[in-house]
Every structure is written in C-alpha cells, then in structure tokens.
XYZ file of C-alpha atoms in Angstrom:
674
model
C 0.261 -0.101 -0.398
C 1.209 3.577 -0.646
C 1.651 6.027 2.429
C -1.466 7.802 3.324
C -0.976 10.369 0.992
C 0.659 9.928 -2.167
C 1.974 12.820 -4.451
C 1.616 16.555 -2.730
C -0.882 16.654 -0.108
C -1.213 20.598 1.859
C -2.694 20.131 5.573
C -3.324 24.091 5.403
C -0.012 24.165 7.236
C 2.528 22.232 5.252
C 3.182 19.786 2.359
C 3.390 16.268 2.677
C 5.141 14.988 -0.662
C 5.790 10.927 -0.987
C 6.264 9.106 -4.908
C 7.229 5.886 -6.308
C 10.732 5.460 -7.140
C 11.532 2.224 -7.099
C 15.287 1.247 -7.767
C 15.991 4.438 -7.565
C 19.568 5.761 -5.713
C 18.150 9.628 -5.613
C 15.025 10.959 -5.874
C 14.978 15.156 -5.608
C 12.012 17.224 -5.735
C 12.152 20.435 -7.557
C 9.803 23.289 -7.310
C 10.117 25.312 -10.028
C 11.182 29.246 -9.180
C 10.988 30.405 -12.181
C 12.738 29.783 -15.710
C 15.653 28.466 -15.468
C 15.327 28.803 -11.578
C 14.476 25.808 -9.127
C 14.454 24.736 -5.324
C 15.504 21.045 -4.736
C 14.862 18.974 -1.825
C 15.871 15.805 -1.435
C 13.698 12.577 -0.492
C 14.069 9.757 1.220
C 13.315 5.992 0.909
C 10.012 5.576 3.446
C 10.872 2.996 6.554
C 7.769 0.965 5.651
C 8.112 0.483 2.096
C 11.630 1.675 0.325
C 9.952 1.759 -2.845
C 8.563 5.109 -1.848
C 10.340 8.528 -1.281
C 9.053 10.914 0.972
C 9.427 14.254 2.520
C 6.711 15.137 5.542
C 7.524 18.844 5.335
C 8.097 20.009 1.651
C 9.033 23.588 0.415
C 5.409 23.539 -1.324
C 2.481 25.675 -1.140
C -0.973 25.862 -2.567
C -0.003 26.861 -6.689
C 3.508 26.432 -6.562
C 4.617 23.795 -9.830
C 7.169 20.876 -8.826
C 8.799 17.856 -10.398
C 10.869 14.976 -9.656
C 14.522 14.179 -10.823
C 15.401 10.327 -10.353
C 19.068 8.919 -10.653
C 19.537 5.124 -10.169
C 19.525 2.079 -12.839
C 19.573 4.005 -16.187
C 17.530 6.758 -14.998
C 18.882 10.910 -15.974
C 18.586 13.602 -13.758
C 18.364 15.680 -16.225
C 14.640 15.162 -16.850
C 12.436 16.323 -14.491
C 9.375 14.056 -14.068
C 5.624 14.743 -13.163
C 3.788 13.083 -10.574
C 1.805 10.431 -11.037
C -0.484 11.524 -8.630
C -0.457 15.220 -8.890
C -3.813 17.051 -8.489
C -3.081 19.296 -10.787
C -0.623 19.963 -13.931
C 0.142 23.169 -15.655
C 1.543 23.428 -18.820
C 2.229 20.541 -21.828
C 4.777 18.965 -23.482
C 6.292 21.511 -25.827
C 7.535 19.972 -28.793
C 9.103 23.142 -30.716
C 11.239 23.607 -27.338
C 11.861 19.674 -27.197
C 13.609 19.068 -30.541
C 14.246 15.413 -31.573
C 16.253 14.433 -28.902
C 15.113 16.174 -25.689
C 14.093 13.434 -23.681
C 17.476 11.480 -24.362
C 19.043 12.145 -20.737
C 21.260 15.156 -22.001
C 18.864 17.537 -21.868
C 17.092 19.628 -18.982
C 13.679 18.716 -19.659
C 12.243 21.348 -17.473
C 11.434 24.044 -19.732
C 9.051 21.931 -21.841
C 7.368 19.116 -19.865
C 3.896 19.915 -17.787
C 4.734 20.277 -14.231
C 2.345 19.409 -10.946
C 0.877 21.916 -9.469
C 0.181 21.547 -5.287
C -3.971 22.596 -4.731
C -6.112 22.644 -1.313
C -8.523 19.890 -0.546
C -11.452 21.771 -1.217
C -13.994 22.097 1.667
C -16.292 19.196 1.941
C -14.346 16.298 0.081
C -13.206 14.560 2.897
C -13.362 11.075 1.410
C -17.670 11.064 0.956
C -19.097 11.549 -2.733
C -18.571 15.160 -3.562
C -19.308 17.542 -0.829
C -20.319 21.068 -2.405
C -21.200 19.310 -5.654
C -25.047 19.630 -5.442
C -27.251 16.476 -4.697
C -25.699 13.442 -6.705
C -29.202 12.547 -8.721
C -28.640 8.606 -8.100
C -30.611 7.935 -11.449
C -32.174 4.288 -11.343
C -30.491 2.151 -14.551
C -33.984 1.589 -15.694
C -34.335 5.087 -15.685
C -30.768 6.022 -17.232
C -29.936 7.582 -20.460
C -26.641 8.626 -21.496
C -25.204 11.497 -23.317
C -21.824 10.981 -24.587
C -19.595 14.307 -25.272
C -16.566 15.893 -25.413
C -15.943 18.949 -23.116
C -14.379 20.590 -26.529
C -16.786 19.473 -29.230
C -19.592 20.018 -26.970
C -18.983 23.719 -26.236
C -16.391 24.938 -28.834
C -18.485 26.544 -30.942
C -21.855 27.033 -29.087
C -22.874 30.795 -29.478
C -24.802 31.093 -26.291
C -21.846 30.339 -24.043
C -18.946 33.393 -23.984
C -16.040 32.739 -26.159
C -13.410 32.877 -23.327
C -15.384 29.341 -21.523
C -16.012 27.500 -24.850
C -14.169 24.231 -24.750
C -14.059 24.130 -21.286
C -15.415 23.480 -18.161
C -16.839 26.521 -17.106
C -18.635 26.464 -20.481
C -20.035 22.336 -19.526
C -22.258 23.794 -16.506
C -23.137 27.266 -18.740
C -27.199 27.413 -18.744
C -27.202 27.237 -22.566
C -25.648 23.736 -22.651
C -27.588 22.809 -19.333
C -30.503 23.975 -20.927
C -29.645 21.946 -23.891
C -29.253 18.457 -22.111
C -32.277 18.978 -19.879
C -34.400 19.189 -22.501
C -33.283 16.800 -24.748
C -34.247 14.834 -21.715
C -31.166 12.507 -20.880
C -30.013 11.790 -17.501
C -26.592 11.398 -17.443
C -23.480 12.752 -19.388
C -20.284 10.518 -19.943
C -17.165 12.789 -20.906
C -14.487 11.942 -22.985
C -11.540 11.795 -20.862
C -10.646 14.620 -18.479
C -7.416 14.077 -16.887
C -4.817 15.479 -18.133
C -3.762 14.667 -21.369
C -0.359 15.284 -23.781
C -0.520 15.502 -27.753
C 1.846 12.789 -29.569
C 4.676 14.433 -31.417
C 3.640 13.033 -34.612
C 0.281 15.161 -34.776
C 2.196 17.970 -33.385
C 4.599 17.619 -36.465
C 1.197 17.528 -38.568
C -0.275 20.813 -36.697
C -2.860 18.732 -35.240
C -4.258 17.896 -31.307
C -5.266 15.522 -29.643
C -8.836 15.837 -29.508
C -10.394 12.491 -27.463
C -7.619 12.384 -24.306
C -6.300 8.871 -24.528
C -3.018 9.595 -23.843
C -3.244 10.301 -20.433
C -0.427 11.313 -17.702
C -1.732 12.399 -14.597
C -5.141 10.776 -13.829
C -5.845 12.869 -11.176
C -5.522 16.414 -12.619
C -8.302 18.119 -14.755
C -6.762 18.200 -17.855
C -5.259 21.925 -18.059
C -6.387 22.477 -21.473
C -10.086 22.407 -20.144
C -9.853 25.156 -17.716
C -10.746 28.825 -18.326
C -10.080 30.263 -14.981
C -7.065 29.689 -12.761
C -8.157 27.349 -10.004
C -9.092 24.253 -12.055
C -10.552 22.472 -8.642
C -13.066 24.865 -8.210
C -13.781 25.450 -11.647
C -14.543 21.520 -12.114
C -16.676 21.352 -9.344
C -18.748 24.083 -10.338
C -19.267 22.355 -13.879
C -20.513 19.611 -11.489
C -22.790 21.114 -9.351
C -24.413 22.750 -11.857
C -25.132 19.440 -14.198
C -26.134 17.930 -10.437
C -28.671 20.939 -9.801
C -30.255 20.221 -13.527
C -30.734 16.318 -12.346
C -28.012 15.303 -14.456
C -25.233 12.440 -13.173
C -21.732 13.429 -14.543
C -19.470 10.294 -15.677
C -15.974 10.080 -16.563
C -14.145 7.826 -19.623
C -11.364 6.837 -17.543
C -8.093 5.721 -19.127
C -6.187 2.895 -16.730
C -4.713 0.751 -19.476
C -1.638 2.661 -20.960
C -0.281 6.276 -21.048
C 0.776 8.865 -23.069
C 4.934 8.352 -22.697
C 3.624 5.875 -25.688
C 6.546 3.021 -26.594
C 10.288 2.908 -26.154
C 10.356 6.031 -28.508
C 8.331 8.031 -26.718
C 8.860 10.757 -24.650
C 9.783 10.130 -20.703
C 7.561 12.457 -18.511
C 6.739 10.569 -15.423
C 6.421 6.535 -15.282
C 8.900 5.687 -17.625
C 12.122 6.651 -15.279
C 10.078 7.120 -11.686
C 8.584 3.409 -11.770
C 9.548 1.470 -15.399
C 8.052 -1.898 -13.874
C 4.770 -0.275 -13.596
C 4.672 -0.665 -18.088
C 6.237 -3.835 -18.145
C 4.220 -7.120 -18.327
C 7.144 -9.162 -19.393
C 9.769 -11.214 -18.800
C 12.566 -9.293 -20.402
C 10.862 -5.694 -20.257
C 10.096 -5.043 -23.922
C 6.848 -2.352 -23.950
C 3.982 -4.577 -24.573
C 0.811 -3.205 -26.746
C -2.765 -4.243 -25.871
C -4.106 -1.262 -26.214
C -3.352 0.384 -29.965
C -1.124 2.796 -27.922
C 2.017 1.287 -27.200
C 2.155 0.533 -23.982
C 0.045 -1.498 -21.468
C 0.238 -0.393 -17.475
C 0.840 -3.798 -15.812
C -2.671 -4.279 -13.936
C -1.052 -6.409 -11.614
C 1.408 -4.459 -10.272
C 0.074 -3.061 -6.522
C 1.625 0.386 -7.028
C -0.421 0.506 -10.515
C -3.801 -0.755 -8.930
C -3.344 1.754 -5.603
C -2.802 4.622 -8.587
C -6.104 3.458 -10.384
C -8.066 2.971 -6.723
C -6.384 6.404 -5.549
C -7.632 8.504 -8.839
C -11.538 7.138 -8.877
C -11.899 7.907 -5.016
C -10.198 11.123 -5.889
C -13.070 12.165 -8.663
C -15.563 11.132 -6.253
C -14.683 12.602 -3.359
C -13.643 15.638 -4.530
C -15.501 16.248 -7.851
C -18.729 14.272 -6.839
C -18.603 12.016 -10.589
C -20.970 9.511 -10.372
C -19.877 6.394 -12.689
C -17.056 6.296 -14.833
C -16.543 4.293 -18.043
C -13.327 1.806 -18.602
C -11.596 2.414 -21.809
C -10.274 -1.380 -22.771
C -11.349 -2.199 -19.138
C -10.357 -5.946 -20.541
C -6.604 -4.774 -20.067
C -7.273 -4.809 -16.086
C -8.460 -8.398 -16.077
C -5.220 -9.294 -17.126
C -4.253 -11.069 -14.114
C -2.999 -14.173 -14.591
C -1.481 -16.305 -17.286
C -3.794 -16.762 -20.539
C -7.247 -14.947 -21.349
C -8.281 -12.409 -18.890
C -11.252 -13.085 -16.751
C -12.932 -9.489 -14.921
C -14.549 -12.008 -12.238
C -11.472 -12.884 -11.116
C -9.802 -9.754 -11.220
C -8.585 -8.704 -7.967
C -8.634 -4.795 -8.874
C -12.450 -5.076 -10.628
C -13.107 -6.595 -7.361
C -11.441 -3.994 -5.307
C -13.120 -1.446 -7.482
C -16.658 -2.754 -6.908
C -16.587 -3.417 -3.171
C -14.720 0.224 -2.516
C -17.159 2.088 -0.253
C -16.273 5.024 -2.230
C -16.898 3.881 -5.330
C -18.559 0.670 -6.499
C -20.329 -0.040 -2.642
C -20.938 3.937 -2.394
C -23.191 3.786 -5.478
C -21.003 4.913 -8.015
C -21.756 3.294 -11.366
C -18.924 1.383 -13.023
C -19.154 0.609 -16.797
C -16.740 -1.523 -19.093
C -15.391 -0.986 -22.109
C -15.524 -5.555 -22.287
C -12.328 -5.242 -25.089
C -8.838 -5.073 -25.436
C -7.052 -5.474 -28.738
C -5.265 -8.673 -26.984
C -5.565 -12.609 -26.778
C -9.347 -13.481 -25.728
C -10.003 -9.521 -25.275
C -13.252 -9.704 -26.091
C -15.003 -10.473 -22.748
C -18.479 -9.346 -23.517
C -21.056 -10.353 -20.694
C -18.438 -11.364 -18.015
C -18.031 -8.283 -16.044
C -19.706 -8.971 -12.667
C -22.492 -7.068 -10.798
C -21.721 -4.003 -10.430
C -20.829 -3.535 -13.539
C -22.457 -2.890 -16.558
C -20.862 -3.038 -20.415
C -20.955 -0.939 -23.356
C -23.245 -3.614 -25.869
C -21.419 -3.867 -28.951
C -23.410 -6.550 -29.795
C -26.514 -4.061 -29.867
C -24.552 -1.653 -32.169
C -23.868 -4.357 -34.741
C -26.996 -5.656 -34.761
C -29.044 -2.220 -35.154
C -26.551 -1.147 -38.033
C -27.291 -4.429 -39.724
C -31.129 -3.785 -39.520
C -31.358 -0.038 -40.640
C -28.720 -0.752 -43.959
C -30.807 -3.658 -45.678
C -29.008 -7.068 -43.995
C -31.047 -10.078 -44.106
C -31.746 -11.886 -42.030
C -32.120 -9.641 -39.052
C -34.950 -10.233 -36.972
C -33.433 -12.536 -34.725
C -30.431 -10.311 -33.843
C -32.241 -6.751 -33.167
C -35.160 -8.364 -31.051
C -32.359 -10.148 -28.964
C -31.083 -6.501 -28.751
C -34.235 -4.759 -28.261
C -35.172 -7.428 -25.071
C -31.628 -6.261 -23.984
C -29.056 -8.997 -24.700
C -29.710 -11.347 -22.411
C -28.337 -14.374 -24.807
C -25.249 -12.383 -24.742
C -24.328 -10.415 -21.640
C -25.919 -13.235 -19.312
C -29.379 -14.016 -18.023
C -27.826 -14.611 -14.566
C -26.966 -10.607 -14.328
C -29.354 -7.716 -14.102
C -31.150 -6.447 -17.262
C -30.010 -3.419 -17.316
C -26.228 -4.664 -17.826
C -25.860 -3.659 -21.701
C -25.371 -0.093 -22.176
C -26.987 0.065 -25.441
C -25.660 2.124 -28.796
C -25.718 2.838 -31.925
C -22.841 5.499 -32.282
C -20.031 6.455 -29.523
C -16.965 9.243 -30.075
C -14.833 5.893 -31.971
C -16.785 5.701 -35.575
C -19.033 7.297 -37.425
C -21.700 10.115 -36.128
C -25.174 9.055 -37.020
C -25.402 11.567 -39.876
C -22.802 9.699 -41.395
C -23.306 6.374 -40.684
C -26.294 6.657 -43.344
C -24.299 8.622 -46.059
C -21.453 6.978 -46.049
C -20.484 3.495 -47.150
C -16.711 3.840 -46.485
C -14.441 5.839 -44.331
C -13.049 8.992 -45.002
C -10.023 9.870 -43.131
C -7.218 11.379 -45.300
C -7.607 14.861 -43.315
C -5.898 12.734 -40.394
C -2.778 12.250 -41.966
C -2.796 8.582 -41.779
C -3.568 7.840 -45.434
C -6.173 5.972 -44.628
C -4.837 3.289 -42.162
C -6.546 4.616 -39.945
C -10.156 3.960 -38.554
C -11.874 0.656 -38.739
C -13.443 -0.646 -42.266
C -16.087 -2.820 -40.484
C -18.523 0.616 -39.960
C -21.984 -1.567 -40.890
C -23.175 1.906 -42.880
C -25.339 2.265 -45.991
C -25.287 5.471 -48.076
C -28.297 5.265 -49.329
C -27.392 4.979 -53.116
C -24.863 8.245 -53.285
C -21.521 8.590 -51.373
C -21.583 11.667 -48.934
C -23.651 14.878 -49.421
C -26.420 15.184 -52.370
C -28.906 17.021 -53.250
C -30.895 13.812 -54.537
C -34.318 14.443 -52.268
C -35.580 10.767 -52.409
C -31.497 10.013 -51.313
C -32.071 13.065 -47.946
C -35.677 11.839 -47.117
C -34.657 7.799 -47.226
C -31.727 8.927 -44.775
C -33.807 10.773 -42.380
C -35.841 8.159 -41.878
C -33.242 5.577 -41.476
C -31.479 8.389 -38.457
C -35.005 8.677 -36.934
C -35.376 4.836 -37.078
C -32.264 4.274 -35.831
C -32.821 6.420 -32.874
C -36.375 4.894 -32.422
C -34.669 1.627 -31.924
C -32.235 2.447 -29.056
C -34.576 4.499 -27.181
C -37.019 1.193 -27.423
C -34.872 -1.220 -26.491
C -34.207 -3.273 -22.721
C -31.346 -1.823 -21.174
C -29.595 1.840 -20.923
C -29.782 3.969 -23.830
C -26.665 5.762 -24.830
C -26.719 8.887 -27.339
C -23.253 10.198 -28.882
C -23.380 13.903 -28.769
C -24.373 15.869 -31.627
C -26.359 13.152 -33.125
C -29.549 14.816 -32.053
C -28.693 17.849 -33.909
C -27.231 16.309 -37.380
C -23.690 16.079 -36.453
C -21.308 15.553 -39.481
C -17.876 14.865 -39.491
C -18.013 14.743 -43.395
C -17.365 10.571 -43.018
C -14.000 10.574 -40.816
C -14.950 7.202 -38.657
C -11.832 8.025 -36.344
C -11.712 12.234 -35.547
C -9.430 11.784 -32.015
C -7.128 14.306 -33.618
C -9.257 16.760 -35.390
C -9.821 19.438 -33.087
C -12.188 21.842 -35.469
C -14.993 21.809 -37.050
C -15.129 18.588 -38.223
C -15.314 17.464 -34.324
C -17.361 20.434 -32.624
C -20.707 20.462 -32.882
C -22.588 22.656 -35.732
C -25.094 24.405 -32.936
C -25.789 27.187 -35.765
C -26.569 24.354 -38.619
C -28.586 21.997 -35.834
C -31.328 20.308 -37.629
C -34.355 21.643 -35.773
C -36.528 18.696 -36.782
C -34.263 15.761 -35.942
C -33.768 17.828 -32.603
C -37.353 17.623 -32.184
C -37.795 13.998 -33.006
C -34.241 13.165 -30.539
C -36.555 15.023 -27.639
C -39.934 13.609 -28.354
C -38.128 10.073 -28.413
C -36.655 10.147 -25.386
C -39.727 11.708 -23.175
C -41.821 8.668 -24.752
C -38.857 6.117 -23.257
C -38.869 8.781 -20.148
C -42.188 8.549 -20.052
C -43.533 5.049 -19.872
C -40.421 3.080 -20.410
C -41.300 -0.691 -22.075
C -39.416 -2.839 -19.150
C -38.743 -1.532 -15.389
C -36.764 -2.810 -12.702
C -33.982 -5.055 -13.077
C -35.338 -8.415 -13.771
C -35.809 -9.830 -17.318
C -39.181 -10.030 -18.056
C -41.222 -13.542 -17.649
C -42.091 -14.627 -21.135
C -45.734 -14.075 -20.915
C -44.562 -10.297 -20.636
C -42.584 -9.665 -23.693
C -44.306 -11.489 -26.957
C -43.144 -11.359 -30.386
C -44.961 -10.676 -33.572
C -44.954 -10.607 -37.405
C -46.183 -8.303 -39.886
C -48.876 -10.449 -40.445
C -50.024 -11.291 -36.789
C -48.777 -14.055 -36.397
C -46.732 -15.050 -33.978
C -42.671 -15.513 -34.728
C -41.879 -18.923 -33.801
C -38.427 -20.123 -33.633
C -37.153 -21.377 -36.674
C -38.667 -18.087 -38.743
C -36.442 -15.689 -36.932
C -33.726 -16.975 -38.905
C -34.913 -18.669 -41.947
C -37.326 -15.487 -43.240
C -35.961 -12.402 -44.646
C -38.633 -10.511 -43.794
C -37.093 -7.406 -41.629
C -40.500 -6.805 -39.780
C -40.794 -7.150 -36.455
C -43.095 -6.088 -33.525
C -41.956 -6.149 -29.668
C -44.921 -6.265 -27.524
C -45.227 -5.872 -23.467
C -47.781 -4.942 -21.333
C -48.650 -1.485 -22.511
C -46.549 -1.148 -24.639
C -46.059 -1.568 -28.583
C -42.793 -1.294 -30.760
C -42.959 -2.090 -34.407
C -40.026 -1.702 -36.368
C -40.149 -1.812 -40.880
C -35.949 -1.332 -41.507
C -37.043 -1.577 -45.158
C -37.686 -0.318 -48.637
C -41.052 -0.819 -48.628
C -44.097 0.738 -47.083
C -45.947 -2.413 -45.397
C -49.795 -2.773 -43.286
C -48.753 -4.566 -39.774
C -51.105 -6.077 -37.618
C -51.725 -4.670 -34.484
C -50.904 -7.377 -31.762
C -52.982 -8.568 -29.036
C -52.224 -7.295 -25.283
C -49.611 -9.051 -23.404
C -49.132 -9.829 -19.838
C -51.313 -8.478 -16.591
C -51.036 -5.336 -16.923
C -51.843 -5.481 -21.062
C -55.622 -7.179 -20.316
C -57.058 -3.699 -19.948
C -55.508 -2.692 -23.575
C -58.289 -1.835 -25.794
C -56.674 0.086 -28.651
C -53.101 1.016 -29.182
C -52.081 4.947 -29.074
C -49.555 5.688 -31.254
C -46.797 7.958 -29.086
C -44.116 8.308 -31.462
C -43.958 7.729 -35.246
C -40.496 8.143 -37.413
C -42.396 8.782 -40.473
C -43.262 12.752 -39.267
C -40.141 14.426 -39.244
C -40.426 15.471 -35.695
C -42.031 11.844 -34.779
C -45.533 13.731 -33.563
C -47.702 10.745 -34.482
C -50.555 13.342 -35.393
C -47.828 15.497 -37.420
C -47.678 15.401 -41.095
C -46.548 12.399 -42.693
C -47.752 10.001 -39.492
C -49.811 7.100 -39.848
C -53.191 6.595 -37.696
C -52.710 7.909 -33.929
C -54.881 4.984 -32.892
C -55.377 1.023 -34.039
C -57.242 -1.402 -32.260
C -55.765 -4.631 -31.801
C -55.980 -7.013 -34.804
C -56.729 -4.171 -37.318
C -54.528 -3.311 -39.392
C -51.735 -0.266 -39.505
C -49.980 0.883 -42.247
C -45.969 1.033 -41.464
C -44.199 3.123 -44.171
C -40.698 2.247 -45.367
C -37.993 3.078 -42.999
C -40.095 3.256 -40.113
C -40.800 2.542 -36.404
C -43.729 3.314 -34.094
C -44.137 3.404 -30.692
C -47.790 2.892 -29.299
C -49.006 3.353 -25.606
C -52.033 0.740 -24.609
C -55.405 2.545 -23.702
C -58.207 1.678 -21.853
C -60.043 3.119 -24.201
C -60.845 3.242 -27.711
C-alpha cells in the first residue's frame, strides 16, 4: 500500500510529498521558481516501503509547480518528471523546444514538460461523495439515458457560451449547455477523458491536436486545456454542481490501460523513469501493446492498482463524479497467464467493493474488450459492472442498412441482450448504443459506405473498415430529395430503435442535431469544425424528434426494474399479426417485427417497402385492460409527432391493420379506451 498521502498533499500548514521510485538511488523534489530556477530538496526512502520516497514537510504551498529528478538504474536526473498523483497540472509538452532528442537524457527537460501543481483540498471533500458539488441524482439504471460528449467538441462552437469559456469546464456548466441537455431529456453525461493528457509529437508535426484525450499523463488532475480560469478544482466542481442541480449525473471515461508516454521511442514524462516496472508485463521488460497505444500498464502491479483506485476515489470525493466508464477494461482484468477473466480480477473486485466507489453507489461501466488475446469479454463483467454493448450497435446498424436476415439479432438486442450479456446479470447490464465517439456519427452512418479519414494524415490506414453503414445510394452529400428523405428516416429509425430497447441507451453528443464528421470515423485528432458540434446548423426537426423519443421512453418505459421479463410479458409478432416462432427467426428475410410488452408496442419496418402491420394483442397482466393502441412516436413524421404530417393513424385496435411506411418505427401505448 502507498503512504497515507501519495503525491503532494497540503494540510493547511505543510505539504507532505510521497512518490514511488523503486530502484532509484536518489530522488529530488524540484519546486519550479521561474525559468531556469528551482528549489531542490532530497527525498528519503519510506521506512515501511523503500519503493516510496517521502518528505513530510516539503517547501511547497498551494499554487507551487513541482516535479521530480531521479537517478539510478539508468535514469537521468536531467529529466524533470511529473508526479503521477498530481492533483493539478500546468502546461503541456512543448515539442518545438524539446526538439527531436529532448528526452534522450542529456538535456534538461524542465522548460518543455508539464509540471505538477499543489492544490488545497476543497471544503467538504473528506472522502465522502463530492461534498459541495450538489445533490447526487442517483438515477436508477432503468431510468438512465446517457449522453456521450467531449468537453471541447460539445461547447467550442456554442453561440450562447462566452468565447473565453468555450471548450472548457466552465462552458460545460453554462446555462446554454444545461438547457440543451435538460430539454433533450438525458439523465447522465458521459465525458470523454478529462484527466490531464498530452498531444503526441506526431500530431504536433502535422499541426494537429489530441481531441479525445486518450493519452493520459496525470489521472487525478483536470486537463489544463479544459480550464478557463485560474482554479481548476473550483471550475470542475462548479460544472459538476451545475449539472447535478439540473438533475444530470456526471460520468467520466477513464484510461488506466496505458499512458501518454507511448512506447520505447515516446517521451519520458513520468512513469518511464519513476516506476518503469509499472509498464512491464513481459519477463524481458519489453513494452507490450494490448491497447493500440504502444504500451500497457500492468494492472497486477500493486502501485498501478493503488493509483487506479486512488484516482477514482479522488474524482468521486473531490468532484462528485457519479460514474466511470473504463476504456479497454479487459486490460485491467489481465491478472493471470492466459485470457483475462473479469470475475477473477482482484482490481475490478476492489473497485466494486470500495465504499466510495461501487459500494458507494458510483456506477461502473466497462468497455469489455482490448486488443490482446482473448480480449473480447462481452457478458463477463460481474455485477455491479455494466458493459458497453457492441452487439446492439452491430445488430441495429445491420437492420437499418438492409442486411438480412436480421430479425433474431435485433429482437435480442431490443429485449436487452439476455443471450450475450447473461441471464444471471441484471437486465440493465448493457449500455446500448448505435454510435459513439469512436466511429461514424449517426448522420455519417447513413451517408457513407466507407470512411473518409484522409485529413487525419494516416493515408486512410486509421479507423475501422467494419462500419456496417449504407449511404442510401450516393456516397456523401447529395441533393437527391429521395436519398435525403430516406437517410432522414433511417436516422430517426436508428434513434427510435435505441430508445425502445431494454437496457440503458446511450446517445452520441451531436447526433440529435445532425452532426457530421464528413465521413471521418476516427476524428480523435480533429480539434476543429470536423468534430465540434455545429449549433448554428442544427437540424431542428431531428432535435425535436430526439426530444420526443427520449420523452416517450422516460414517460412510459417498456420495461422497469432490473429483472428480465417473463415469457408472457414479452411477445414478438410479424407484420401479419402472427407470433414469430423459433425457425422463422433465422430463416425469414422479412425484417418487420413487433415487440409487445405490457401496455407497450413497438413496430420496426427497417426496409424500403411500405407495409401494413396488424396490431398485436396485449400481453401480460397489465395488458388485459388495453382496448386500443395509441401512437406516441412515429418516425414517419420529421419530428416524430404521431399527429404530425406524414404520420399514420394515431390509434389502432388489436387485430386491425395499420400502415407502417418504409424505414419507419412506431411506438404505441395501450389505452383502456378506444
């Protein structure tokens, strides 16, 4: 275990410093007093664990910048190293000053690397959940609707946000952003990484920047580029409080599988010299790349595990964070030789049992894969963990691009994915999504057959080729009114499918206003109009539709609670009103399917043909009083209004036929009157 206060902790009168540097012969704390000026103080090995170097009364006060210089075992004291436990960070890597050989060990790196900053613990953050950040919404899983967003992309071009705040935490808590989220009806905002990260050299050489933030360097510190004012702690806390006061949970995407120091040729900024063994999973000490980012943290290393848990507790206690989504969570489950096993992972179990984290009601979400052997772990993360549901994404995309047969796959996902997520787990175990930051936006999914990533500078090598998309007959922008209409219908159909499904739906920020990335499906380095939400060009009809679809789900969800429905409470019917039996699920190319739950009926027609669909009988005990079905969402109308232009009949009795146009979803509630 680490000392009680790893990092630099100010207690109101003194600063205690502790940093892990196993195998070092000397560790020196450096206070940055100005360009070329430092105050240096030697640290001593901790009496209980000599891997830790400490000073109980270091010459640091809040606002001071600092770093470490280490010697021994091949390390160079010319490198100023960032504290992995830093609570705040100043600056970024200045690649122009670093030059091509700045980290070789014979150049003082202090002028061109980020520095740790000492900050005081905010009042109320005493280890409990976010004192001073508002009342925790604690939205039940079955009532949760997630909105995935990037702090910068969401706010950088919003005309209602003051220019000096755009792209920052201050903008995230601005009334203009809050109003949009509240009117949309989502309940949780899942933010792409907000902990301090670096912009790799190769991006700087191409004149690009790291937009997504998946190159972490200080997991406890807010990214300085997202801070508008002088006090990062206060700014983040104010944003979280504003979101909480609006009834919104705040989730963070966290990256503990690798660091921004990349591989052997990457910069030496922190762990590489402080604690090289934290990277090394292999007997020969080579970098292992299970992440696609040229290095992999060893979750078996107790110092890595302590940092992971400490960082999570810090964000929950200081900032009131309500949930964490773990990037490439399979990597954290690689504890023993062979394939990873989340159910046997000490680190995942520790996170789940922690009184501030899993046992304290903080939501835990796994991206259930990585790039290593056996890295596809869908359905294997035990409660209370939830998972991103890639099966839902693939099935929904296949259905709405015309793939056949598709009914069995889409029905499984609409029902919550019991077959691939596990009947022994809660029915809200899957985070269902059609699009996310990684891949096409919704608008691009229906407008492109292939990726268009040339502007990324990788000659089209980056980004997946498995998009499961369909352009409707024309690649990219078009003036053909029939193609435009069909694409709009499929966008609405995909959103309606997502919001009619069992489980926890997640929207990609910007999909609700028609955001396009011009066919780029890997826009991690596009910090500009390609990735920023175009508020001025927002699709008003699509936004109205998204609001209506979310409201339909929240006002009368098809399933409540965490238990799987009994067979009599969930039935499936074809267009002619016939119950769909097992052989037909996989043999028929007819994609039309009706999902019927007590007082809830959703019919999907993901095809190019208009169909007449027979209204099904009610099911379950609550359905006995149903006399007619009343439409609450009709994707044939541009804004989803069942009484609007293009919509079909608003009411239909069980056994009667109802027209359902091509590429349409209609959702009904059962009424006790005709």
